[in-house]
mmCIF file of C-alpha atoms in Angstrom:
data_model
loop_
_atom_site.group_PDB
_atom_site.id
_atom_site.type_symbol
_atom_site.label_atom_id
_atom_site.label_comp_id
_atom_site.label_asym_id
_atom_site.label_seq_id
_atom_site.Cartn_x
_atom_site.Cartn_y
_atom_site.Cartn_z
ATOM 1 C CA UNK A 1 -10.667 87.821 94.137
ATOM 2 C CA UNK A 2 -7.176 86.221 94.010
ATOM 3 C CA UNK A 3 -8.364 84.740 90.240
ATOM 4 C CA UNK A 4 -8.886 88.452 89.429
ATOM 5 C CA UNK A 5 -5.608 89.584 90.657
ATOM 6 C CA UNK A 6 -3.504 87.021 89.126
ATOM 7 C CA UNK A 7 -1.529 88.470 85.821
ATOM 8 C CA UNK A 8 -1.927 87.551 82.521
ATOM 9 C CA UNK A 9 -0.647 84.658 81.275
ATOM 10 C CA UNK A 10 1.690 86.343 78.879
ATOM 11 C CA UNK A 11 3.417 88.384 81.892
ATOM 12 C CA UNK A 12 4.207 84.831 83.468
ATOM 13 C CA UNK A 13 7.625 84.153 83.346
ATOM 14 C CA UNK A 14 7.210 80.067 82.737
ATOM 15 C CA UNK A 15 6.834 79.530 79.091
ATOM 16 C CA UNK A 16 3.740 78.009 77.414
ATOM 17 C CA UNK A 17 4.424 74.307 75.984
ATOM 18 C CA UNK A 18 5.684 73.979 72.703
ATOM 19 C CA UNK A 19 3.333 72.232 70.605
ATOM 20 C CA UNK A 20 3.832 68.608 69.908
ATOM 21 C CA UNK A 21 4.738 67.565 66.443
ATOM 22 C CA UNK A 22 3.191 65.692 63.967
ATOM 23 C CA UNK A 23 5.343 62.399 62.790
ATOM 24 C CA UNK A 24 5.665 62.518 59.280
ATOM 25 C CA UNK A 25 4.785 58.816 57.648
ATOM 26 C CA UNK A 26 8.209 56.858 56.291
ATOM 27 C CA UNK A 27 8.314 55.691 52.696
ATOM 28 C CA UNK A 28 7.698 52.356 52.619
ATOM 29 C CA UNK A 29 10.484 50.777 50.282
ATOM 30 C CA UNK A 30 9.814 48.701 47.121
ATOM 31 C CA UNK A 31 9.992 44.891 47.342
ATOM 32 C CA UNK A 32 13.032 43.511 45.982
ATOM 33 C CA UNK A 33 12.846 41.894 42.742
ATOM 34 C CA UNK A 34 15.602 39.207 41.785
ATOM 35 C CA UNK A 35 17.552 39.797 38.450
ATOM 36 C CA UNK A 36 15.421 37.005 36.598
ATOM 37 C CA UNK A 37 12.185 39.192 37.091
ATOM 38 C CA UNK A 38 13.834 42.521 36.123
ATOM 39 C CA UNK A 39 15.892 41.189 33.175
ATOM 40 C CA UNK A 40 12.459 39.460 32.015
ATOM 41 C CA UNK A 41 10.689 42.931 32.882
ATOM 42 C CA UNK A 42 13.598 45.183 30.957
ATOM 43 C CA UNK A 43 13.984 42.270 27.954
ATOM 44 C CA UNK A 44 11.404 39.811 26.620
ATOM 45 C CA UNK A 45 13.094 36.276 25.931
ATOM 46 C CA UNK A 46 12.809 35.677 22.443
ATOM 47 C CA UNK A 47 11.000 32.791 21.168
ATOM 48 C CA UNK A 48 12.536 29.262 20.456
ATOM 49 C CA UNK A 49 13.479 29.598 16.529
ATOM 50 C CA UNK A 50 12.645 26.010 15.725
ATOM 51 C CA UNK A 51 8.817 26.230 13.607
ATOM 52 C CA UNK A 52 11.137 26.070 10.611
ATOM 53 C CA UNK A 53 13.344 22.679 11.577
ATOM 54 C CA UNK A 54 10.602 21.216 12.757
ATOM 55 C CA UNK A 55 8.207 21.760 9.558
ATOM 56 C CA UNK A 56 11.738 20.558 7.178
ATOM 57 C CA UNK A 57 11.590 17.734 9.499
ATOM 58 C CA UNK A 58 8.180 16.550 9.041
ATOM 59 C CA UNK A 59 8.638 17.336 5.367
ATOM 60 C CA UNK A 60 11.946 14.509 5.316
ATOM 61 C CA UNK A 61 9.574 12.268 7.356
ATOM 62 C CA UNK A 62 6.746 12.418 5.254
ATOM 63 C CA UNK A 63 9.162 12.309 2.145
ATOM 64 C CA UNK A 64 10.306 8.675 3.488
ATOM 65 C CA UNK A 65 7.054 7.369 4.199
ATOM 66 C CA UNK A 66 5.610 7.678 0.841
ATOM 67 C CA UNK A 67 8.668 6.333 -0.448
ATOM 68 C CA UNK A 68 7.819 3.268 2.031
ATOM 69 C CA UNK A 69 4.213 3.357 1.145
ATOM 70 C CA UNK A 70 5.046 3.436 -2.816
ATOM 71 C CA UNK A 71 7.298 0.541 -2.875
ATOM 72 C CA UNK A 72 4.587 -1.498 -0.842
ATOM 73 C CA UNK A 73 2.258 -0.632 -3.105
ATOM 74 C CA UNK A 74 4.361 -1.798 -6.319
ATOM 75 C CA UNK A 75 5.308 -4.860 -4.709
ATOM 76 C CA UNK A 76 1.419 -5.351 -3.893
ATOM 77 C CA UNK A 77 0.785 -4.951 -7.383
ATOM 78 C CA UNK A 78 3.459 -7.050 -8.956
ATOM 79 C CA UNK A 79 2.220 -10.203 -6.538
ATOM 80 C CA UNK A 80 -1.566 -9.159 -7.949
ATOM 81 C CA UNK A 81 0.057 -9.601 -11.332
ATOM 82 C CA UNK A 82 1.966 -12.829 -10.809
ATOM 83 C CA UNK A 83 -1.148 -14.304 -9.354
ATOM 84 C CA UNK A 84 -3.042 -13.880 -11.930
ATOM 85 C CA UNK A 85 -0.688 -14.838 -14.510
ATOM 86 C CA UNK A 86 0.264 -17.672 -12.852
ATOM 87 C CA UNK A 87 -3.827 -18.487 -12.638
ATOM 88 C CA UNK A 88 -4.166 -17.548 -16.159
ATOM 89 C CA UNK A 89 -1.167 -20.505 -17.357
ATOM 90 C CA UNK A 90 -2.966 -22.844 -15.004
ATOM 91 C CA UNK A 91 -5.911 -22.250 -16.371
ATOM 92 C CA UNK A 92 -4.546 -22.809 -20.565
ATOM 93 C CA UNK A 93 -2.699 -26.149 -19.660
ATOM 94 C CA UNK A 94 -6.058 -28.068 -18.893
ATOM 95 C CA UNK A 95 -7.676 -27.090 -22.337
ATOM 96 C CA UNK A 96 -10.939 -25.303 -20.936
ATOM 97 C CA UNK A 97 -13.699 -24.373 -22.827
ATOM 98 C CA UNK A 98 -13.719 -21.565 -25.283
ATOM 99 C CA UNK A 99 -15.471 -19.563 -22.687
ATOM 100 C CA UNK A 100 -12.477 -19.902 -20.135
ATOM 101 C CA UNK A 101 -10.226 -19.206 -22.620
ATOM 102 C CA UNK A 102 -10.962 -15.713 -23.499
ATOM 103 C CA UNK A 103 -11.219 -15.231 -19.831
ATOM 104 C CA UNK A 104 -7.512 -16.851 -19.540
ATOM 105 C CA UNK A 105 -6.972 -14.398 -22.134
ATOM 106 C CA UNK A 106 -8.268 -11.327 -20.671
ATOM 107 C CA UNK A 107 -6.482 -12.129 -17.140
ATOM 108 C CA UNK A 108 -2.911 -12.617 -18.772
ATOM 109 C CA UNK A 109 -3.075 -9.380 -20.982
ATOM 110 C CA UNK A 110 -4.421 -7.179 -17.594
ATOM 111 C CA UNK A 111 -1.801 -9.093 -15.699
ATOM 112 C CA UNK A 112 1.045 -8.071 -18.333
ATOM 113 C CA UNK A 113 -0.216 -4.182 -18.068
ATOM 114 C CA UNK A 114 0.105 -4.024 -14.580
ATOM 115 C CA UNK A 115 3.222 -5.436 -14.598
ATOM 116 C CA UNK A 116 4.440 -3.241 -17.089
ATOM 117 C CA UNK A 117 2.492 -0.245 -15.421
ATOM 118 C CA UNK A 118 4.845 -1.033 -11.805
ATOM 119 C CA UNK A 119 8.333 -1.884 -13.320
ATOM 120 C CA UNK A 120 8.772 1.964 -14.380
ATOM 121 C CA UNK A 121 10.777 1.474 -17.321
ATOM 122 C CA UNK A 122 11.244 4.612 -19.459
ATOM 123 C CA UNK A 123 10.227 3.133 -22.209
ATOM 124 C CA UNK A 124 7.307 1.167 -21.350
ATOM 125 C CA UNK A 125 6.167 4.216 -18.609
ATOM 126 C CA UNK A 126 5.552 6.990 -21.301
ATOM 127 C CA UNK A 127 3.465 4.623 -23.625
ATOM 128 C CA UNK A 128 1.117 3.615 -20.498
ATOM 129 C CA UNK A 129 0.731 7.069 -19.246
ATOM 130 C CA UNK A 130 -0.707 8.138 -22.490
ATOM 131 C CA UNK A 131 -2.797 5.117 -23.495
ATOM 132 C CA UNK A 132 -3.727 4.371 -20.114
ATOM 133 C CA UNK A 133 -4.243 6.949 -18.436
ATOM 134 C CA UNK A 134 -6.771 5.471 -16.188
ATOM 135 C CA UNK A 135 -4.697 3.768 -13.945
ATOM 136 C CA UNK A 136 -3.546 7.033 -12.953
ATOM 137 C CA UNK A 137 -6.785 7.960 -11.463
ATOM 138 C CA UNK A 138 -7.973 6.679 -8.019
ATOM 139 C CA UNK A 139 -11.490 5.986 -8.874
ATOM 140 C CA UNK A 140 -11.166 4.227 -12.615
ATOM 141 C CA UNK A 141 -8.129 2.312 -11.185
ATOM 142 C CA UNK A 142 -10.426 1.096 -8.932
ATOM 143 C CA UNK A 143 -12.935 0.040 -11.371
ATOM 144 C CA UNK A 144 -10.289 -1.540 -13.439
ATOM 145 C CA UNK A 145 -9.360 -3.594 -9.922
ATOM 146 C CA UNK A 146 -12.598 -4.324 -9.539
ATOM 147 C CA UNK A 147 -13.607 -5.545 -13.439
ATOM 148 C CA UNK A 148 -10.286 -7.692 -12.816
ATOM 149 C CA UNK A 149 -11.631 -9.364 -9.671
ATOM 150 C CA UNK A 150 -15.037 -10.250 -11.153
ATOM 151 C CA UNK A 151 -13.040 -11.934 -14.316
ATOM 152 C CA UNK A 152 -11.013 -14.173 -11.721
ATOM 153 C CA UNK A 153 -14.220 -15.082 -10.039
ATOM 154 C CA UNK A 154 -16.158 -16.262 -13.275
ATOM 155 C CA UNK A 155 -13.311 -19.190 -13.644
ATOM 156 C CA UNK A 156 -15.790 -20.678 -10.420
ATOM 157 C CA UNK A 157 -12.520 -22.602 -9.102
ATOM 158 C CA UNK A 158 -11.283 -22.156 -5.873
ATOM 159 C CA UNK A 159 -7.872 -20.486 -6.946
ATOM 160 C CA UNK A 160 -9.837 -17.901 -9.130
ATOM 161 C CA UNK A 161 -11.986 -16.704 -6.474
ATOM 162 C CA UNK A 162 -9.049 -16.561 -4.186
ATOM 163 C CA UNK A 163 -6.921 -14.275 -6.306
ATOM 164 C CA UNK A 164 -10.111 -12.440 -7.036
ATOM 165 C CA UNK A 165 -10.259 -11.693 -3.178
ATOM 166 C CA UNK A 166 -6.487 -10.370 -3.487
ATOM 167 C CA UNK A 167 -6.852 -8.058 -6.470
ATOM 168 C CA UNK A 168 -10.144 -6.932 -3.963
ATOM 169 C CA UNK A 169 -7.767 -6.011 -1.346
ATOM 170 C CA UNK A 170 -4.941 -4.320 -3.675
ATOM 171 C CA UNK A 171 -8.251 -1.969 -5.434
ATOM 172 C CA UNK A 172 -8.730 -0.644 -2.010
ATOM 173 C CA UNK A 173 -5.247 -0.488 -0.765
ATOM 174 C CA UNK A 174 -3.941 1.397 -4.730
ATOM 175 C CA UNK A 175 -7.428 3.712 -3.791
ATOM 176 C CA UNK A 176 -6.530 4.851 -0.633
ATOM 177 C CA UNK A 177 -2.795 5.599 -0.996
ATOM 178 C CA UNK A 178 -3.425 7.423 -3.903
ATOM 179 C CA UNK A 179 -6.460 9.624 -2.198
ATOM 180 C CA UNK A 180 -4.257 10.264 0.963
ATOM 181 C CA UNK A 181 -0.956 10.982 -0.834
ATOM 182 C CA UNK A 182 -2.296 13.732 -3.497
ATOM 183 C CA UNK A 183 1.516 13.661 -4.506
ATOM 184 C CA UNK A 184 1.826 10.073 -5.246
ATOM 185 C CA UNK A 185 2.057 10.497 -9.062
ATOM 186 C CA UNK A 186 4.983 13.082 -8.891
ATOM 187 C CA UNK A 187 6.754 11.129 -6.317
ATOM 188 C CA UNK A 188 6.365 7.883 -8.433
ATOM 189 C CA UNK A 189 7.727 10.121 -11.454
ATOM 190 C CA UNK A 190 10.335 10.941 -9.280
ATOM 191 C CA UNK A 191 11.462 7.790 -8.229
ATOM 192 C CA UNK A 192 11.346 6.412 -12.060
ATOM 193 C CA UNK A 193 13.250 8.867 -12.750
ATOM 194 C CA UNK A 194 16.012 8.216 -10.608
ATOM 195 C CA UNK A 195 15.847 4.701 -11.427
ATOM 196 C CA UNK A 196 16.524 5.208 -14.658
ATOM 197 C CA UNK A 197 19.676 7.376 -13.780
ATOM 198 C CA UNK A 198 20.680 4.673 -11.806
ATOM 199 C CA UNK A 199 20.442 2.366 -14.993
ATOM 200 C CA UNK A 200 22.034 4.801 -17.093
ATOM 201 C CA UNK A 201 24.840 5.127 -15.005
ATOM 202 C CA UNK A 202 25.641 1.516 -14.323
ATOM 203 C CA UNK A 203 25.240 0.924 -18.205
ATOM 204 C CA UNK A 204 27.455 3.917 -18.745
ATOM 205 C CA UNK A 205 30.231 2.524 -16.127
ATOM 206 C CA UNK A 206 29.527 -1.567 -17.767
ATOM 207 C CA UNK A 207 30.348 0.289 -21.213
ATOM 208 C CA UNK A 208 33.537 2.428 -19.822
ATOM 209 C CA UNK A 209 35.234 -1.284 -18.365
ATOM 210 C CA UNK A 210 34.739 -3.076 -21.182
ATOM 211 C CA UNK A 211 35.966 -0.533 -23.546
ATOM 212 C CA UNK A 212 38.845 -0.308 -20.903
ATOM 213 C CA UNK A 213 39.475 -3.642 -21.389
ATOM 214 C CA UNK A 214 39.291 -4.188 -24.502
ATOM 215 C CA UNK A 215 42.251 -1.045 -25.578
ATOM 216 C CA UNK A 216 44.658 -2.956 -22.736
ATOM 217 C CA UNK A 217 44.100 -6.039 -24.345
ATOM 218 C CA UNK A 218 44.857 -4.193 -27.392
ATOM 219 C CA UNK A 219 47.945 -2.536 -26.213
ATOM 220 C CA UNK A 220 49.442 -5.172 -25.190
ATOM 221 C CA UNK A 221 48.559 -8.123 -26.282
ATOM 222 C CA UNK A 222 47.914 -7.204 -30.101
ATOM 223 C CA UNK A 223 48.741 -10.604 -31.364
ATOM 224 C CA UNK A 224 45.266 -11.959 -29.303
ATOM 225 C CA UNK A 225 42.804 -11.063 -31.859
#
């Protein structure tokens, strides 16, 4: 009976419980980045500018080497000449038989062109380019090397199969530099050219003394002539 009796609970003068509240979550803050990472994030570094120098670089270097590689090779093919000129003389101061002699023959006149073919002289270059041709191509210079070696081998002496050895060696070193360095014929041009500029010039600056010379002497000695 006293549960029936009691009032309300809105009558009761002690307040109901406010209801607890729900925490709201906190923002969890960003992770610091340093300046590095946001100036790479903001900015992309440009790339090093340096394809250019380095492919004019390798150009100069590869310049140089065939510059090395063609004066080798002349000098290579001077000695070939030498050698078999020098075989050839040998060879005509102990009176052989007629058969040695046209070979003695044949060796000195080969021996002469490729002399002529590697000192570059304007006026001797032009001529061999167009009657010659050949030696301007890898694989008939070879041949030519080759014919050459088998002459020095048919004198059946010791020196001729020596020097036919050499010319061996010179056929394959001429073949190769001239099937790895496409540009070796313009570069050779090249260098004739400025060989012959070189020429010029010191025959231009011989002529200008001289001439010097010779109006001082005229000047003032007058009575000398």
């Amino acid at each position: 009976m006293a549960d029936d009796d009691a009032a309300p609970a809105w009558l009761s003068d002690t307040p109901a419980p406010a209801p607890t509240p729900t925490p709201t979550p906190t923002p969890t803050p960003p992770a610091p980045t340093s300046n590095d990472n946001a100036a790479s994030t903001l900015a992309p570094r440009p790339a090093p500018a340096t394809t250019s120098s380095t492919s004019a670089l390798t150009e100069e270097e590869e310049d140089t080497k065939l510059k090395a590689v063609i004066m080798s090779m002349r000098l290579l093919n001077l000695g070939v000449s030498a050698t078999m000129m020098v075989h050839a003389v040998v060879a005509l101061i102990q009176f052989p038989p007629i058969g040695q002699f046209v070979l003695a023959f044949y060796a000195i006149s080969a021996s002469c062109l490729i002399c002529c073919l590697e000192t570059q002289l304007k006026f001797v270059r032009t001529p061999i380019a167009i009657n010659f041709g050949f030696l301007f191509d890898p694989s008939l210079r070879f041949l030519f090397y080759v014919i050459m070696a088998s002459l020095e081998w048919s004198f059946g002496n010791l020196f001729g199969k020596i020097v036919a050895a050499v010319i061996l060696g010179a056929a394959l070193y001429n073949t190769f530099v001239m099937f790895k360095y496409p540009k070796y014929r313009k570069k050779r041009d090249e260098l004739a050219k400025e060989e012959d500029e070189r020429i010029q010039q010191k025959i231009r600056s011989r002529v200008a003394t001289e001439a010097g010379k010779n109006v001082r002497a005229a000047v003032w000695d007058p009575d000398a002539n």
